[in-house]
Coordinates of C-alpha atoms in Angstrom, one line a residue:
M1 CA -9.6 26.4 25.5
G2 CA -7.6 29.6 25.6
P3 CA -6.2 31.4 22.5
Q4 CA -2.8 29.8 23.0
G5 CA -4.1 26.5 23.5
E6 CA -6.4 26.7 20.4
D7 CA -3.5 28.0 18.3
G8 CA -1.4 25.1 19.4
A9 CA -4.2 22.6 18.4
I10 CA -4.7 24.2 15.0
A11 CA -0.9 24.0 14.5
E12 CA -1.0 20.3 15.3
F13 CA -3.9 19.8 13.0
I14 CA -2.1 21.4 10.1
A15 CA 1.1 19.4 10.7
M16 CA -1.0 16.2 10.7
V17 CA -2.6 17.0 7.4
G18 CA 0.9 17.7 6.0
E19 CA 2.3 14.6 7.4
R20 CA -0.4 12.5 5.8
V21 CA 0.1 14.1 2.4
R22 CA 3.8 13.3 2.7
M23 CA 3.3 9.7 3.8
A24 CA 0.6 9.1 1.0
R25 CA 3.1 10.5 -1.5
N26 CA 6.0 8.4 -0.3
R27 CA 3.9 5.3 -0.3
K28 CA 3.1 6.0 -4.0
G29 CA 6.9 6.4 -4.5
I30 CA 6.5 9.7 -6.2
S31 CA 8.6 12.8 -5.7
R32 CA 7.2 16.2 -4.8
R33 CA 7.9 17.4 -8.4
Q34 CA 5.7 14.5 -9.8
L35 CA 2.9 15.2 -7.4
S36 CA 3.0 18.9 -8.5
E37 CA 2.7 17.9 -12.0
L38 CA -0.1 15.5 -11.4
S39 CA -2.1 17.8 -9.1
G40 CA -1.3 21.2 -10.6
V41 CA -0.3 22.3 -7.2
S42 CA 3.0 24.2 -6.9
Q43 CA 6.0 22.5 -5.5
R44 CA 6.4 25.5 -3.1
Y45 CA 2.9 25.0 -1.7
L46 CA 3.4 21.3 -1.3
A47 CA 6.6 21.9 0.5
Q48 CA 4.7 24.3 2.8
L49 CA 1.9 21.9 3.3
E50 CA 4.1 19.0 4.1
G51 CA 6.2 21.2 6.4
G52 CA 3.2 22.0 8.5
D53 CA 2.5 25.5 7.1
G54 CA -0.5 24.6 4.8
N55 CA -3.5 26.8 3.8
V56 CA -5.1 28.2 6.9
S57 CA -8.6 27.3 5.2
I58 CA -7.9 23.7 6.5
A59 CA -7.7 25.0 10.0
L60 CA -10.9 27.0 9.6
L61 CA -12.5 24.0 8.4
R62 CA -11.6 22.3 11.7
K63 CA -12.8 25.2 13.6
I64 CA -16.1 25.1 11.9
A65 CA -16.4 21.4 12.6
N66 CA -15.5 21.8 16.3
S67 CA -18.1 24.6 16.6
L68 CA -20.8 22.2 15.4
D69 CA -19.6 19.3 17.6
F70 CA -18.6 17.4 14.4
E71 CA -15.5 15.4 13.4
V72 CA -14.0 17.3 10.6
E73 CA -14.5 14.2 8.3
W74 CA -18.3 14.5 8.8
L75 CA -18.1 17.8 6.8
V76 CA -16.3 16.4 3.8
G77 CA -17.3 12.7 3.9
R78 CA -19.9 11.0 1.7
D79 CA -22.2 9.8 4.5
D80 CA -24.9 11.9 6.3
P81 CA -23.9 12.0 9.9
W82 CA -27.6 12.2 11.0
T83 CA -28.7 9.1 9.2
S84 CA -25.6 6.9 8.5
D85 CA -24.8 3.8 10.5
A86 CA -21.4 3.9 9.0
I87 CA -20.5 6.9 11.1
T88 CA -21.6 5.3 14.3
L89 CA -20.0 2.0 13.4
M90 CA -16.7 3.8 12.6
R91 CA -16.7 5.4 16.0
L92 CA -17.5 2.2 17.9
F93 CA -14.9 0.3 15.8
R94 CA -12.2 2.6 16.7
Q95 CA -13.0 2.1 20.4
A96 CA -13.2 -1.7 20.1
T97 CA -10.4 -4.1 21.2
R98 CA -8.4 -6.1 18.7
D99 CA -10.4 -9.2 19.5
Q100 CA -13.7 -7.4 19.1
R101 CA -12.7 -6.0 15.8
A102 CA -11.8 -9.5 14.7
R103 CA -15.3 -10.8 15.6
V104 CA -16.9 -7.9 13.8
M105 CA -14.9 -8.7 10.7
E106 CA -16.0 -12.2 10.8
I107 CA -19.6 -11.3 10.9
L108 CA -19.3 -8.8 8.1
D109 CA -17.0 -11.0 6.0
P110 CA -18.0 -14.6 6.8
N111 CA -16.3 -16.4 4.1
D112 CA -13.5 -18.7 5.3
T113 CA -10.2 -17.0 4.6
G114 CA -8.4 -20.3 4.1
T115 CA -10.8 -21.3 1.3
R116 CA -10.8 -17.7 -0.2
R117 CA -6.9 -17.7 -0.3
A118 CA -6.6 -21.2 -1.5
G119 CA -3.0 -22.0 -2.6
R120 CA -2.2 -18.5 -3.9
V121 CA 1.0 -17.1 -2.5
A122 CA 1.8 -13.4 -3.3
L123 CA 5.3 -11.9 -2.8
I124 CA 5.3 -8.2 -1.8
G125 CA 8.1 -5.7 -1.1
L126 CA 9.9 -2.8 -2.4
R127 CA 11.5 -2.8 -5.9
G128 CA 14.6 -4.9 -5.8
A129 CA 13.5 -7.2 -3.2
G130 CA 13.8 -10.3 -5.4
K131 CA 10.1 -11.0 -6.0
S132 CA 10.5 -12.0 -9.6
T133 CA 13.8 -14.1 -9.2
L134 CA 12.7 -15.8 -6.0
G135 CA 9.1 -16.1 -7.1
R136 CA 10.1 -18.0 -10.2
M137 CA 12.6 -20.2 -8.3
T138 CA 10.0 -21.1 -5.6
A139 CA 7.3 -21.8 -8.0
E140 CA 9.6 -24.2 -9.8
K141 CA 10.6 -25.9 -6.7
L142 CA 7.1 -26.3 -5.5
G143 CA 5.6 -27.2 -8.9
V144 CA 3.1 -24.4 -9.3
A145 CA 2.8 -21.6 -11.7
F146 CA 4.6 -18.4 -11.3
V147 CA 2.9 -15.1 -12.5
E148 CA 4.2 -11.5 -12.5
L149 CA 1.2 -9.2 -12.2
N150 CA 2.8 -6.5 -14.4
Q151 CA 3.2 -9.1 -17.2
V152 CA -0.5 -9.8 -16.9
I153 CA -1.1 -6.0 -17.1
E154 CA 1.1 -5.7 -20.2
E155 CA -0.7 -8.5 -21.8
V156 CA -4.2 -7.0 -21.3
A157 CA -3.0 -3.5 -22.2
G158 CA -1.0 -4.8 -25.2
M159 CA 2.0 -2.4 -24.2
P160 CA 4.8 -2.1 -21.6
V161 CA 3.8 -0.9 -18.1
D162 CA 5.8 2.3 -18.7
E163 CA 3.7 3.0 -21.7
V164 CA 0.5 2.2 -19.9
I165 CA 1.4 4.9 -17.2
A166 CA 2.5 7.3 -19.7
L167 CA -0.8 6.9 -21.5
Y168 CA -3.3 6.4 -18.9
G169 CA -1.6 7.7 -15.8
Q170 CA -1.3 6.1 -12.6
E171 CA -5.0 5.9 -12.1
G172 CA -5.4 3.9 -15.3
Y173 CA -2.6 1.5 -14.4
R174 CA -4.1 0.8 -10.9
R175 CA -7.4 0.0 -12.6
L176 CA -5.7 -2.5 -14.8
E177 CA -3.7 -3.8 -11.7
K178 CA -6.9 -4.5 -9.9
Q179 CA -8.6 -6.1 -12.8
A180 CA -5.6 -8.3 -13.6
L181 CA -5.4 -9.4 -9.8
V182 CA -9.2 -10.2 -9.9
N183 CA -8.7 -12.3 -13.1
L184 CA -5.8 -14.3 -11.6
V185 CA -7.8 -15.0 -8.4
A186 CA -10.7 -16.3 -10.5
T187 CA -8.5 -18.5 -12.7
H188 CA -5.7 -19.7 -10.3
E189 CA -6.3 -22.0 -7.3
Q190 CA -2.5 -22.3 -6.8
L191 CA 0.3 -20.0 -7.9
V192 CA 3.1 -17.8 -6.8
L193 CA 2.7 -14.2 -7.6
A194 CA 4.9 -11.2 -7.8
V195 CA 3.3 -7.8 -7.5
A196 CA 4.6 -4.3 -7.9
G197 CA 6.0 -2.8 -4.7
G198 CA 3.5 0.2 -4.9
I199 CA 0.4 -2.0 -4.7
V200 CA 0.3 -1.5 -0.8
S201 CA -0.5 2.2 -1.5
E202 CA -3.9 1.4 -3.2
P203 CA -6.1 0.3 -0.2
D204 CA -8.9 -1.5 -2.3
T205 CA -6.4 -3.5 -4.4
Y206 CA -4.1 -4.3 -1.4
N207 CA -7.0 -5.4 0.8
Y208 CA -8.2 -7.6 -1.9
L209 CA -4.7 -9.2 -2.3
L210 CA -4.6 -9.8 1.5
R211 CA -8.0 -11.4 1.4
H212 CA -7.5 -13.7 -1.5
C213 CA -3.7 -14.6 -1.3
H214 CA -1.3 -15.6 1.3
T215 CA 1.3 -12.9 1.4
I216 CA 5.0 -13.0 2.2
W217 CA 7.0 -9.7 2.5
L218 CA 10.5 -9.9 1.1
K219 CA 12.5 -7.5 3.2
A220 CA 16.0 -6.2 2.6
A221 CA 18.2 -3.3 3.5
P222 CA 17.8 -0.1 1.3
E223 CA 21.4 -0.5 0.1
E224 CA 20.7 -4.0 -1.2
H225 CA 17.5 -2.8 -2.9
M226 CA 19.5 -0.2 -4.8
A227 CA 22.2 -2.5 -5.5
R228 CA 19.9 -5.2 -7.0
V229 CA 18.1 -2.7 -9.2
R230 CA 21.3 -1.4 -10.6
G231 CA 22.7 -4.8 -11.0
Q232 CA 19.8 -5.4 -13.3
G233 CA 21.1 -2.7 -15.5
D234 CA 18.5 -0.2 -14.5
E235 CA 20.2 3.1 -13.7
R236 CA 17.0 5.1 -13.4
P237 CA 17.0 5.2 -9.6
M238 CA 20.3 7.0 -9.5
A239 CA 20.3 9.0 -12.8
G240 CA 20.5 12.7 -12.1
N241 CA 19.1 12.2 -8.5
P242 CA 21.9 12.3 -5.9
A243 CA 19.1 12.0 -3.2
A244 CA 17.9 8.7 -4.6
M245 CA 19.1 6.6 -1.7
D246 CA 17.3 9.0 0.9
E247 CA 14.1 8.8 -1.2
L248 CA 14.3 5.1 -1.4
K249 CA 14.7 4.9 2.5
S250 CA 11.8 7.3 3.0
I251 CA 9.6 5.2 0.6
L252 CA 10.5 1.9 2.5
T253 CA 9.9 3.6 6.0
S254 CA 6.6 4.9 4.9
R255 CA 5.4 1.6 3.5
E256 CA 6.7 -0.7 6.4
A257 CA 3.6 -0.7 8.3
L258 CA 1.8 -1.8 5.1
Y259 CA 4.3 -4.5 4.1
A260 CA 4.0 -5.8 7.7
K261 CA 0.4 -6.8 7.2
A262 CA 1.7 -9.8 5.2
E263 CA 1.2 -13.2 7.0
A264 CA 5.0 -13.9 6.8
M265 CA 8.3 -12.0 6.2
V266 CA 11.6 -13.2 4.8
D267 CA 14.6 -11.0 5.2
T268 CA 16.9 -11.6 2.3
S269 CA 19.6 -9.1 3.4
G270 CA 23.1 -10.6 3.1
S271 CA 21.6 -13.9 2.0
S272 CA 22.3 -15.8 -1.2
V273 CA 19.7 -16.2 -3.9
D274 CA 19.3 -19.9 -3.1
G275 CA 19.4 -19.3 0.6
S276 CA 16.6 -16.7 0.2
M277 CA 14.6 -19.1 -1.9
E278 CA 14.8 -21.8 0.6
A279 CA 13.6 -19.3 3.3
V280 CA 10.5 -18.4 1.2
V281 CA 9.8 -22.1 0.6
E282 CA 10.2 -22.9 4.5
A283 CA 7.7 -19.8 5.1
I284 CA 5.2 -21.4 2.7
R285 CA 5.5 -24.9 4.2
E286 CA 5.5 -23.8 7.9
N287 CA 2.3 -21.6 7.4
G288 CA 0.6 -24.2 5.3
F289 CA 0.1 -21.8 2.4
L290 CA 0.0 -24.6 -0.1
P291 CA -1.6 -28.0 0.3
D292 CA 0.6 -31.0 0.8

């Protein structure tokens, strides 16, 4: 590869890293300023990184990896590339067809998914999707328990979620979130569960949810998300932030592929509360999420 081609490849690599940082930040629903405060990295540098102008040392790392005929993750990953079967499996899995991947997953995770999920139905979606309202109404209509995961976290922590985050940070909150979810799965065969919108940004917790609960994505237009949050008397999304709507759209866009992993989707845009509830109930019955 000539100098110009090599420079172009490096520029693409740096841009990819910056894009992944931006996507991860948006999926967590935090601003660049918040990320700066959490990481100790300046907003200016984060802006450069997300814009594709990150530290050249990243590019140098890629150059070193290429010179050694390595994938760059081999240099920074936990597994030894010479002795780890995980590296080989990862490469083969990437090349496999969808059906092949499904068969591999059945071998690696043989437990019957229907039994594992039982009659647990989790509602996922962005804040303002109606998870609490529709979840409570749906559970009442179907005669099962309704649980909000954040309420369980508050009971375990003995304080509101906002205080949990302020005291223990996002990492502490996420640990409690996973613990609360595991406890609910162990103690409930049937329930309707409402979870926080950002749960999809935590791979371990979200994968556990997908494996142990039937999931329904409550989808709505960004304008409706914002209107519903403000209708609940919460002005925080707009307070002192004229770009709040753009940020909300960005978060929704970055999470769409994750929300789409749900087994079913109900679009509540332009629908009444009762109409949306009936659509959720229909999705549960059509997919056999709860036993008759």
